[in-house]
Short mmCIF file of C-alpha atoms and ligand atoms in Angstrom, two decimals:
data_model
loop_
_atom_site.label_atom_id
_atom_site.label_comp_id
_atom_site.label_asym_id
_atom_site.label_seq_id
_atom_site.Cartn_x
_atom_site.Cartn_y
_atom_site.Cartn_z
CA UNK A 14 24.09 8.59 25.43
CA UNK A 15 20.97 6.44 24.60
CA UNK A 16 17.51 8.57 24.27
CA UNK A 17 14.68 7.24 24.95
CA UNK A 18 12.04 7.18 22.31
CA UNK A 19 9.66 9.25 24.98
CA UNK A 20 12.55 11.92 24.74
CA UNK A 21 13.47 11.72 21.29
CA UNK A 22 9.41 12.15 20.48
CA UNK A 23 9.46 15.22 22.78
CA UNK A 24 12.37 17.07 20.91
CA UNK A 25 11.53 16.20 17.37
CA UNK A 26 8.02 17.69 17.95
CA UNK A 27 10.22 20.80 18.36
CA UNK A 28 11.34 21.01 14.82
CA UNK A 29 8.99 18.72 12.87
CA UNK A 30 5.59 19.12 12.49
CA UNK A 31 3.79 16.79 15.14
CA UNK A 32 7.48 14.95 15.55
CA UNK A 33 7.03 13.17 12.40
CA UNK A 34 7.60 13.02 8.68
CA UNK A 35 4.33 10.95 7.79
CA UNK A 36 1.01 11.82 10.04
CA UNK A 37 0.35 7.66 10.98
CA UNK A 38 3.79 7.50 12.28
CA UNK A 39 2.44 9.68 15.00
CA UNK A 40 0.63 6.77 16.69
CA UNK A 41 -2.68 9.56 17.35
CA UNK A 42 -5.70 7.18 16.02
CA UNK A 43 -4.36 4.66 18.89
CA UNK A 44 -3.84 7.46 21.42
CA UNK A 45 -0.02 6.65 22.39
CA UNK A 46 3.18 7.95 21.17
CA UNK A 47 5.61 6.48 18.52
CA UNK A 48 8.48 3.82 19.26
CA UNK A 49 11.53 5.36 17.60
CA UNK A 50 13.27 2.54 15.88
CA UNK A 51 16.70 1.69 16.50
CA UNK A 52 17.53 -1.28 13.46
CA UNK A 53 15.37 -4.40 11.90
CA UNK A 54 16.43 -7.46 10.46
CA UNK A 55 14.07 -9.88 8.98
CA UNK A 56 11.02 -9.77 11.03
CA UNK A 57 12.06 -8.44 13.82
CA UNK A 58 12.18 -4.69 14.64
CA UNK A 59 13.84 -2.36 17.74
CA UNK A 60 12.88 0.56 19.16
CA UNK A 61 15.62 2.62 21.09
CA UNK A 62 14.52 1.25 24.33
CA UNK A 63 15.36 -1.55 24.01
CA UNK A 64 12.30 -3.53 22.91
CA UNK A 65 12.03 -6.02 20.12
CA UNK A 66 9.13 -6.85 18.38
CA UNK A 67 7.50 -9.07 15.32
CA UNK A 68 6.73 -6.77 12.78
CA UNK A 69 3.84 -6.85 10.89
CA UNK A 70 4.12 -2.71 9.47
CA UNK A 71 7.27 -3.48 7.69
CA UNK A 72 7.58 0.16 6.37
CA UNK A 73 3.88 -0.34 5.71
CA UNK A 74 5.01 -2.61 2.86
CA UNK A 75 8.15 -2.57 0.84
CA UNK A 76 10.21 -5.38 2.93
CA UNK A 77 8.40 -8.35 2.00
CA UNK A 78 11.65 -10.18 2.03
CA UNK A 79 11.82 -8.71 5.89
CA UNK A 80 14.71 -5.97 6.98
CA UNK A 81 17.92 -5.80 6.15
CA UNK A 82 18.11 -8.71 3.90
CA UNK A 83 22.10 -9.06 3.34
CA UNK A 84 21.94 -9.29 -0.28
CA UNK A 85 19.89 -6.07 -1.03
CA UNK A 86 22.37 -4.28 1.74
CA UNK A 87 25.41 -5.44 -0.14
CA UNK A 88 23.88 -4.06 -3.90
CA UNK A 89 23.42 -1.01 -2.18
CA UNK A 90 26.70 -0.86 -0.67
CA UNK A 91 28.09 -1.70 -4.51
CA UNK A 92 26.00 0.82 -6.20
CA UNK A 93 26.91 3.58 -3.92
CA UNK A 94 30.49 3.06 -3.80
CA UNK A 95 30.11 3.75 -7.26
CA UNK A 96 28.30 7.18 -6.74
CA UNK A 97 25.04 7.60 -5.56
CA UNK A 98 22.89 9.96 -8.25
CA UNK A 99 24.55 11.07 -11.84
CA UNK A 100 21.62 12.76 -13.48
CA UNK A 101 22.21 10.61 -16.44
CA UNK A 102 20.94 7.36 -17.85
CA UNK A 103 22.16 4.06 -16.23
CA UNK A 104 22.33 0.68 -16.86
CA UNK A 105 20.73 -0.01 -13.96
CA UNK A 106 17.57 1.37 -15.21
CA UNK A 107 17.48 -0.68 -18.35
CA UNK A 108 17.86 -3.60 -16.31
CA UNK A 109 14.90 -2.39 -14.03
CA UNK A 110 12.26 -1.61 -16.97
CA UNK A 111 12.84 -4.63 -18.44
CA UNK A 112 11.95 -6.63 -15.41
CA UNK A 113 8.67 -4.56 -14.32
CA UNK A 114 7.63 -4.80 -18.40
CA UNK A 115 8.35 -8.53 -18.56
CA UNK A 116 6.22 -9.15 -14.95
CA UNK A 117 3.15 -6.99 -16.30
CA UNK A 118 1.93 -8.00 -19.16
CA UNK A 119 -0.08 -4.57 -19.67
CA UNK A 120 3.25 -3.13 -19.07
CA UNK A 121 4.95 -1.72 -22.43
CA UNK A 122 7.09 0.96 -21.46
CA UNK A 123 7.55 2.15 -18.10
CA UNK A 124 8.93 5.38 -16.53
CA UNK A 125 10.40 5.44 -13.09
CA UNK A 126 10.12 8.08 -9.94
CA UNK A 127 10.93 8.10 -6.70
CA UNK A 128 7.61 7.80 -4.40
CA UNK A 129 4.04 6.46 -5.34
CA UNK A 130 2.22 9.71 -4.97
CA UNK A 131 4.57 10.70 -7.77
CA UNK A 132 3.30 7.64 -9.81
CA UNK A 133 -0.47 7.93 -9.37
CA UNK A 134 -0.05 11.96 -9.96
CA UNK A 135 2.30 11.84 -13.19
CA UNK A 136 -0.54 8.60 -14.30
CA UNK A 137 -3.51 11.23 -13.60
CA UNK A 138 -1.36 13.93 -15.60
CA UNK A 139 -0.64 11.36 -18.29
CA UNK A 140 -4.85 10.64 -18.52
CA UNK A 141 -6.16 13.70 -18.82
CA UNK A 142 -3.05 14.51 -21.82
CA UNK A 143 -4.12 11.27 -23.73
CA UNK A 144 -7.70 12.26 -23.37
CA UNK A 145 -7.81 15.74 -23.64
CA UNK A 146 -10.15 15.30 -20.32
CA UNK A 147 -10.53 16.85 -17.26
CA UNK A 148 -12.28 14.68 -14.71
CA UNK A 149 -11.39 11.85 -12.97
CA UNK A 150 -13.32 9.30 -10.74
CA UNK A 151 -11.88 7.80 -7.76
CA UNK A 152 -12.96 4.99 -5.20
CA UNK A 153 -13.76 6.02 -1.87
CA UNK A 154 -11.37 5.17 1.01
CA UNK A 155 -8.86 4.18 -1.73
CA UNK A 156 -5.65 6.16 -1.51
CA UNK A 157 -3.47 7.16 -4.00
CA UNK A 158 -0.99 9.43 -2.46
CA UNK A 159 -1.17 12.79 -1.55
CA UNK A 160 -1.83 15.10 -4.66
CA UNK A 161 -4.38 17.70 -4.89
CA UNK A 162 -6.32 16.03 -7.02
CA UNK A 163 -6.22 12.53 -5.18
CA UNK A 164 -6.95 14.01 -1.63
CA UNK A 165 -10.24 13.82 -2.42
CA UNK A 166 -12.93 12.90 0.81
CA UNK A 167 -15.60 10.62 -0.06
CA UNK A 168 -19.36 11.12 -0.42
CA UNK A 169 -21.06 8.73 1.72
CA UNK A 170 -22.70 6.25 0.01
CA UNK A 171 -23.84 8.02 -3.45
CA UNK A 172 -21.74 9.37 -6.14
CA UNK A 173 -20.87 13.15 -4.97
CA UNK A 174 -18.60 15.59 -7.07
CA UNK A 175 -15.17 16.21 -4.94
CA UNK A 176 -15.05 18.29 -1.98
CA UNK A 177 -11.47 19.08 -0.63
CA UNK A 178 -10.05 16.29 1.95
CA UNK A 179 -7.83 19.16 3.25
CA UNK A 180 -7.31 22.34 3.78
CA UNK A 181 -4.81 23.97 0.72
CA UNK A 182 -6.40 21.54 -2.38
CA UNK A 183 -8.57 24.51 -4.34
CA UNK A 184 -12.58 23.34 -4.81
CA UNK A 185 -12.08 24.04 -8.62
CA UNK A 186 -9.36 20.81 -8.97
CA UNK A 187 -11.38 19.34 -6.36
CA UNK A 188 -14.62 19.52 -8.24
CA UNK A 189 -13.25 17.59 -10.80
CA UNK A 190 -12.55 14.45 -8.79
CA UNK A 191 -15.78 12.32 -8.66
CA UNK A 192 -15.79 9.37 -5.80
CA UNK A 193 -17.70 6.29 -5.64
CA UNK A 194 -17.76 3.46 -3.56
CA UNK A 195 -15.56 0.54 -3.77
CA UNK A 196 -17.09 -2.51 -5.16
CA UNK A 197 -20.71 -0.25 -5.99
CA UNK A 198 -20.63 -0.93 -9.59
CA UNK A 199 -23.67 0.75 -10.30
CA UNK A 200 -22.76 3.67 -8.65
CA UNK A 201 -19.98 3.70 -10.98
CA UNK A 202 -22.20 3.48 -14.04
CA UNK A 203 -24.67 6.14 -12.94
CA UNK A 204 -21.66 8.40 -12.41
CA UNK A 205 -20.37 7.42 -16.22
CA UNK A 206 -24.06 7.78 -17.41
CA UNK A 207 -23.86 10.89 -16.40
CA UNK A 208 -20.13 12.29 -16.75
CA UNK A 209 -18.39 9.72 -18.63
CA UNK A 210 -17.37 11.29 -21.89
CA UNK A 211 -15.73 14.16 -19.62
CA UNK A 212 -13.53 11.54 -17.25
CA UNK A 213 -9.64 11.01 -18.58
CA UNK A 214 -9.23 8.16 -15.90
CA UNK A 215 -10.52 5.55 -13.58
CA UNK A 216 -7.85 4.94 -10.12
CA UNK A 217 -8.38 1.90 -8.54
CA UNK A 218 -6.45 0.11 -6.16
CA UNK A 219 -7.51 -3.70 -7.49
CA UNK A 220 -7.16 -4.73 -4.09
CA UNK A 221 -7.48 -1.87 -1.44
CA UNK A 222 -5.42 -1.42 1.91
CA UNK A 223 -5.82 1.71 2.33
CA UNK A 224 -9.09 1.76 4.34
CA UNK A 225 -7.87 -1.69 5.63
CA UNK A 226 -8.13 -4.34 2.94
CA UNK A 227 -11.13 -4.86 1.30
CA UNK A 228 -10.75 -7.23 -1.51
CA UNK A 229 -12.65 -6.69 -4.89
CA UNK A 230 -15.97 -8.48 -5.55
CA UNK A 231 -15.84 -10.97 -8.23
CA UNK A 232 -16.73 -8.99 -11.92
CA UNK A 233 -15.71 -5.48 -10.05
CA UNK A 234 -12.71 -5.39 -11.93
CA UNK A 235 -14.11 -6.62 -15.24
CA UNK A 236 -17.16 -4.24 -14.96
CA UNK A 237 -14.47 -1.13 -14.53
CA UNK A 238 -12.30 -2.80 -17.58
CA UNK A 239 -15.29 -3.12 -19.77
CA UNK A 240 -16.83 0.42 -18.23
CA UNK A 241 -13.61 2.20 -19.14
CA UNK A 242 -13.67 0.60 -22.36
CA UNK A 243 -16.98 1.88 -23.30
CA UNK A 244 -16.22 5.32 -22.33
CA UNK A 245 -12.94 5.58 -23.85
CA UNK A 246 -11.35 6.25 -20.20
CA UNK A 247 -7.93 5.35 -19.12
CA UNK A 248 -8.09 2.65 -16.73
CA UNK A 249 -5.40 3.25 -13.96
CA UNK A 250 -4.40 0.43 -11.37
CA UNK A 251 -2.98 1.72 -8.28
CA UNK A 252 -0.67 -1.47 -7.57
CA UNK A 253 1.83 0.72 -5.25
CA UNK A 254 1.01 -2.23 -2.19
CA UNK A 255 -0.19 -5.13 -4.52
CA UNK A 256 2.51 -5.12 -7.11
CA UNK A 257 4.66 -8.08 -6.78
CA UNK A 258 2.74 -8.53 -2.90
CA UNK A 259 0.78 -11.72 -3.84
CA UNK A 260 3.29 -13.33 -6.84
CA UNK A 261 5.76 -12.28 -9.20
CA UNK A 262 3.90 -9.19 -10.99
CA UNK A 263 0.64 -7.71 -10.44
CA UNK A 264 -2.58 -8.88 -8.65
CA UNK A 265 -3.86 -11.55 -11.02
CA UNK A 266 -6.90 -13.13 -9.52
CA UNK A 267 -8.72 -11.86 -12.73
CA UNK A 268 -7.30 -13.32 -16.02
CA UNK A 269 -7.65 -10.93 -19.17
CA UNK A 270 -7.98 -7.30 -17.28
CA UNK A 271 -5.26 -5.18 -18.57
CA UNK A 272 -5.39 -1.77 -17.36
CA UNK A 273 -4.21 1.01 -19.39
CA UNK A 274 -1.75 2.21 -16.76
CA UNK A 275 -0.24 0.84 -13.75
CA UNK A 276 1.45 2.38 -10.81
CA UNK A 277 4.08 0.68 -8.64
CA UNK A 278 6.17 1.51 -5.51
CA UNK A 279 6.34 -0.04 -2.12
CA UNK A 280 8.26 -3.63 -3.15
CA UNK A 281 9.95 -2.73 -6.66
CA UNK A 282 12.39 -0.32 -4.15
CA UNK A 283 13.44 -2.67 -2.17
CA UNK A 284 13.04 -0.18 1.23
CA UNK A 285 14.46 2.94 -1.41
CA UNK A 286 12.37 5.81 -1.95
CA UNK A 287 11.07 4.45 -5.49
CA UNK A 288 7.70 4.31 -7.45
CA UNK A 289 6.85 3.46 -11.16
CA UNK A 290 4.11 4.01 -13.87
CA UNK A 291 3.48 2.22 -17.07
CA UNK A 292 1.38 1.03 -19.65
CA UNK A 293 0.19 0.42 -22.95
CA UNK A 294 2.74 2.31 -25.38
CA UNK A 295 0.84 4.99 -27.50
CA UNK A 296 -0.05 6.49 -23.86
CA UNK A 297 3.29 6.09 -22.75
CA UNK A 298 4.77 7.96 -25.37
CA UNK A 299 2.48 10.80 -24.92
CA UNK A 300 4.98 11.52 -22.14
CA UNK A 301 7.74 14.15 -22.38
CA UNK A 302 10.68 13.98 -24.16
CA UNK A 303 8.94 11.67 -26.86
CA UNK A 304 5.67 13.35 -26.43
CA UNK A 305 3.72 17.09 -25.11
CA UNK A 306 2.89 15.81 -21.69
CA UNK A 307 5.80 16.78 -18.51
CA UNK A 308 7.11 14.52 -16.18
CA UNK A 309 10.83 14.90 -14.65
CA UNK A 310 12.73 14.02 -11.97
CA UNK A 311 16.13 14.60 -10.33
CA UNK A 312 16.61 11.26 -8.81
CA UNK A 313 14.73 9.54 -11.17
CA UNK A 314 15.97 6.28 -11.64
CA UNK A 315 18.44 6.76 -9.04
CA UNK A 316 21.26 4.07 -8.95
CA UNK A 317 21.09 2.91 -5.49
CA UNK A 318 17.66 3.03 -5.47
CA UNK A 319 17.62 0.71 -8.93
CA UNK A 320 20.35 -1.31 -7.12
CA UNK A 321 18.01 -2.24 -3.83
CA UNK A 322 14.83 -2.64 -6.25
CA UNK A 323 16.96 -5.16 -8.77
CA UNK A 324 18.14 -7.21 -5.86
CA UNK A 325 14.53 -7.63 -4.48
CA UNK A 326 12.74 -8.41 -7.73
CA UNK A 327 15.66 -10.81 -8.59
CA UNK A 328 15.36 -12.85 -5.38
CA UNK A 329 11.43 -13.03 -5.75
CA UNK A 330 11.49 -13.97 -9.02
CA UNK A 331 14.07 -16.89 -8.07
CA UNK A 332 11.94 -17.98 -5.36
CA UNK A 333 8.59 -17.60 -6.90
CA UNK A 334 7.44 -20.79 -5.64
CA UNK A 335 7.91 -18.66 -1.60
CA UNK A 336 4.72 -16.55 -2.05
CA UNK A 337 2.81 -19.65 -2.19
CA UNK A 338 4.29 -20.51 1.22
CA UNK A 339 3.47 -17.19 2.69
CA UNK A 340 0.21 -16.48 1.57
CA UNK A 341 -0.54 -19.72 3.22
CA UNK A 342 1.15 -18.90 6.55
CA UNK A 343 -0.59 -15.65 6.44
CA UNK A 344 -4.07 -18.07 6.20
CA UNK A 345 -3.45 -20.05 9.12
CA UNK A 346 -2.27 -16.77 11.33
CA UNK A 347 -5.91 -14.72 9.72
CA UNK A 348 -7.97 -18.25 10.32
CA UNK A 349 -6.89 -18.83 13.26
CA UNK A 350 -6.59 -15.17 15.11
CA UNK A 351 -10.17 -15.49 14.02
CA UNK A 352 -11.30 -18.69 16.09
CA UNK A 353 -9.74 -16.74 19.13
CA UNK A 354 -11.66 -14.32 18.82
CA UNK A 355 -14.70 -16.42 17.92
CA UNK A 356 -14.17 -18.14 21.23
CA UNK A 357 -14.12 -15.01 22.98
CA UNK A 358 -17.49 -13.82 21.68
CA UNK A 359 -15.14 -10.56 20.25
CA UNK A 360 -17.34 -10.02 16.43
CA UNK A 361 -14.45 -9.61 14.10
CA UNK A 362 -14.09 -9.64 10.23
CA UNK A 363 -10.70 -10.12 9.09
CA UNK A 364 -9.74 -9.25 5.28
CA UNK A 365 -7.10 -11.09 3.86
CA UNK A 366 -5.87 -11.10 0.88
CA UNK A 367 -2.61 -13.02 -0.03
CA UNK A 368 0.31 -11.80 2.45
CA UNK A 369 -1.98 -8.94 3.40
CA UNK A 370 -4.62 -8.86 6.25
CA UNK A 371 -6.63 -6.39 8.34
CA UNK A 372 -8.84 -7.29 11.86
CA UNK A 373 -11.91 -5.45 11.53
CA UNK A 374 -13.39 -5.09 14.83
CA UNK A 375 -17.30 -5.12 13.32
CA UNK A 376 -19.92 -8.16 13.35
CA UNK A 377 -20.31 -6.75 9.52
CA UNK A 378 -18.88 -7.50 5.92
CA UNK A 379 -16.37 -4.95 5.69
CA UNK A 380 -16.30 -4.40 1.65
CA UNK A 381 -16.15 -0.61 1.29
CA UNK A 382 -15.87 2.44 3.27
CA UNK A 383 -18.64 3.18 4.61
CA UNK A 384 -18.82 -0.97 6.35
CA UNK A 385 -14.61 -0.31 7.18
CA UNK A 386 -16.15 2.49 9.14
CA UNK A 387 -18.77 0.30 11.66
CA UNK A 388 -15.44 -0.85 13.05
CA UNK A 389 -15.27 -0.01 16.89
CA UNK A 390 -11.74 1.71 17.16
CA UNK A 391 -11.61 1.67 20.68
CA UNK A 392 -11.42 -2.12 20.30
CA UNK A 393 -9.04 -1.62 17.96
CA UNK A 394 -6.68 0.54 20.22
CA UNK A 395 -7.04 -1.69 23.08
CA UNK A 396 -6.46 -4.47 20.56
CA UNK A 397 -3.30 -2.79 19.22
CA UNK A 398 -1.79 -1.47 22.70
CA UNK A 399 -2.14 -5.21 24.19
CA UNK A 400 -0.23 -6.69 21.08
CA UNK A 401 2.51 -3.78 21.32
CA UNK A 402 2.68 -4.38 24.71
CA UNK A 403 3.60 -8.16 24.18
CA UNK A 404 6.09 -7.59 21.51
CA UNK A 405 3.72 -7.58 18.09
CA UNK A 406 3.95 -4.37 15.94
CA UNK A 407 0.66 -4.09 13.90
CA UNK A 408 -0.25 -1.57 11.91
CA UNK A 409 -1.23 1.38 14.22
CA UNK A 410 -4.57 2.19 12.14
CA UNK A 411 -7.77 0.37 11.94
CA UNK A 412 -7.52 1.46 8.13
CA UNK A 413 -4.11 -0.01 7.40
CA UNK A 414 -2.70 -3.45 6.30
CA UNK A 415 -0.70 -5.38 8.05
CA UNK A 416 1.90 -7.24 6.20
CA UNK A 417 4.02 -10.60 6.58
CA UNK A 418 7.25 -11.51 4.91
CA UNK A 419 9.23 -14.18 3.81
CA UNK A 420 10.96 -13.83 6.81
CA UNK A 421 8.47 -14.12 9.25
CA UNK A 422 8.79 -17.83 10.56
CA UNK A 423 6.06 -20.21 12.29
CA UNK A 424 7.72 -19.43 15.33
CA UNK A 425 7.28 -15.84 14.60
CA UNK A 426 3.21 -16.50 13.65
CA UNK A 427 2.62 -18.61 17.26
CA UNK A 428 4.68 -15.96 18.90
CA UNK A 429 1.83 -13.36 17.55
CA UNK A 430 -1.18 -15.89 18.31
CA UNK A 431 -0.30 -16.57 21.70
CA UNK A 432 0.13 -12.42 22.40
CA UNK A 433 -3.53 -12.41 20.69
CA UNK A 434 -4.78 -15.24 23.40
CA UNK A 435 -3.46 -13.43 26.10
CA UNK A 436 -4.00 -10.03 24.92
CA UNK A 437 -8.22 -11.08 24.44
CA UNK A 438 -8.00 -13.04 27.72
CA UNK A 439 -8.21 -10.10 29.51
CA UNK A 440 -11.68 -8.35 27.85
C1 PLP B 28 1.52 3.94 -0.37
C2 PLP B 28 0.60 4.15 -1.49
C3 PLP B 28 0.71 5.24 -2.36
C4 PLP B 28 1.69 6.36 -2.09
O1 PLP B 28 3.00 5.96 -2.15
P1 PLP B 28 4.12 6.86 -1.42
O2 PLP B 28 5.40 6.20 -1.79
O3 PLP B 28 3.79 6.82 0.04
O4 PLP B 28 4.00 8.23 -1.96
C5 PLP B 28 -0.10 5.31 -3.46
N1 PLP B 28 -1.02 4.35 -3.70
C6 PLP B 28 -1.17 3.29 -2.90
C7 PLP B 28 -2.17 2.25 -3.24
C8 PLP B 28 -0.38 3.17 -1.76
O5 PLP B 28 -0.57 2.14 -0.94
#
């Protein structure tokens, strides 16, 4: 019997909430329903029906080496013939610290968990225990998972204390998340003017794809380094997408910035449920069993997971000289998706930021949240529909990333330019 993902859709809204186990899944900011997915290998995905497409969501990040890639199958296949969780120390998790700590050089001791909400929330916990300090500031339209304290909405354009971003996150935890926007320095340093000797940490994601991309301005980093510095405020970068996106390590476009913690996920678990956080070691050791502050996990560390997230860091870090390659394939594809729609009058600005890119469909600068949000997103959905329609999975948000592998080929990029020229030919 073969279902159809129409069908499939239909049922599982009868026993999961909205049909699916992560909102965007759902397809509802581009008005259809979800493909249900069948298998992927390298760049290619397919859905149940029978379709194939490029795909540019790859699990909205973790497979830069593309699906299914035979050597990360066969460590899992090893590690879980040899049992698949122990509750015990492995090996395998040596082996794994040592390579995140060598690749981050901010990066003394690291502790591992199994999603990147986990990391950003057990970082935030870890802050406010080093500091003895309650607050925390946040960037708007960054996200950093899905704890109370994180699902914070933004203030529009001027520093505002935290109001709830959903129902069930209490305004007293709330209150104590303070938002500015990305790349509004000053807005930052009125807000630590005012607050700063009450805020444990600073969360940024150093490049953002979580309202789209949005790169940082040049000095936005250094101001927050020096900022936190001043203030005596853990500096936390969110590098769940970034870390090991655009080279081996962490987003380096600013020499000297080490942040006081980092969080990872995405890429170091190799498509395995798997996030990190780490950092300079006197905060690190604050952290429970050498220290007072709690953090635990059951599958911590877990062995497959290790397994899939050693085999992927190994085979980047042996082919370090590939991200060069496909940053610059991911160039050509932004630049020239960008004269098509130039040369159909269609004002566009697309971010992109190493293998990472966004089409925002504004004639503005897109460089926070409140400029992500001139986008038109019925362009967008028409945009998206006509690509899905001609075999090109994007991103099904106007406020997502879109990724590329290393196994997307140049075949694979003119496959996805000529669906863009025929997909615009039609407005
Ligand atoms: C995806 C993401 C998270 C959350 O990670 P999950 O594994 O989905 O919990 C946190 N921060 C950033 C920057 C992310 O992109």
């Amino acid at each position: 019997m073969v279902y159809s993902s129409k069908w499939l859709f239909q049922e599982s809204q009868k026993c999961i909430p909205g049909g699916v186990n992560s909102p965007v899944r759902a397809f509802g900011s581009v008005g259809m329903e979800p493909i249900f997915i069948r298998e992927a290998h390298g760049a290619h995905i397919c859905d149940v029906d029978g379709r194939k497409y490029i795909d540019y969501v790859l699990s909205w990040g973790p497979m830069i080496l593309g699906h299914a890639h035979p050597t990360v199958v066969e460590a899992i296949e090893r590690a879980a013939r040899a049992g698949t969780s122990y509750g015990a120390p492995t090996e395998l998790e040596l082996e794994m610290a040592g390579m995140i700590c060598d690749a981050f050089p901010a990066i003394d001791k690291v502790r591992m968990v199994s999603s990147g909400t986990e990391a950003a929330m057990s970082a935030i916990r870890l802050a406010r225990g080093y500091t003895g300090r309650e607050k925390i500031l946040k960037f708007a339209g960054c996200y950093h998972g899905h704890a109370d304290s994180l699902l914070v909405k933004a203030g529009s354009g001027v520093a505002t204390l935290g109001i709830p971003g959903s129902p069930g996150i209490p305004e007293a935890l709330a209150a104590l998340t303070m938002t500015v926007p990305y790349n509004d320095i000053d807005a930052c340093e009125d807000t630590l003017k005012q607050h700063g000797h009450d805020v444990a940490c600073l969360i940024v994601e150093p490049v953002a794809g979580n309202m789209g991309v949005v790169p940082p301005k040049p000095g936005f980093l250094e101001s927050l380094s020096a900022l936190s510095r001043d203030y005596g405020i853990v500096l936390i970068f969110d590098e769940v997408i970034t870390g090991f996106r655009f080279n081996y390590g962490g987003f380096r476009s600013v020499a000297k910035i080490y942040p006081d913690l980092v969080c990872l996920g995405k890429i170091i678990g190799g498509g395995l449920p798997v996030g990190a956080f780490g950092g300079r070691k006197e905060i690190m050791d604050m952290l429970a069993p050498s220290g007072p502050v709690y953090q635990a996990g059951t599958l911590s560390g877990n062995p497959v997971a290790m397994a899939a997230g050693i085999a992927t860091l190994k085979i980047l870090h042996d082919h370090a000289e590939e991200y060069g390659k496909l940053n610059q394939r991911t160039s050509l594809l932004c630049s020239t998706l960008k004269k098509i729609f130039r040369e159909k009058g269609i004002p566009v600005c697309i971010n992109q930021v190493g293998s990472m890119f966004t089409i925002f469909f504004t004639d503005r600068d897109v460089h926070d949240f409140a400029s992500a949000n001139t986008s038109d997103l019925k362009m967008f959905s028409r945009y998206f529909q006509g690509m899905l329609t001609r075999n090109i999975n994007l991103a099904p948000s106007q406020f997502e990333a879109s990724f590329v592998s290393l196994a997307h080929t140049d075949d694979d990029i003119q496959k996805t330019l000529d669906a863009c020229k025929k997909t615009t030919k039609e407005w």
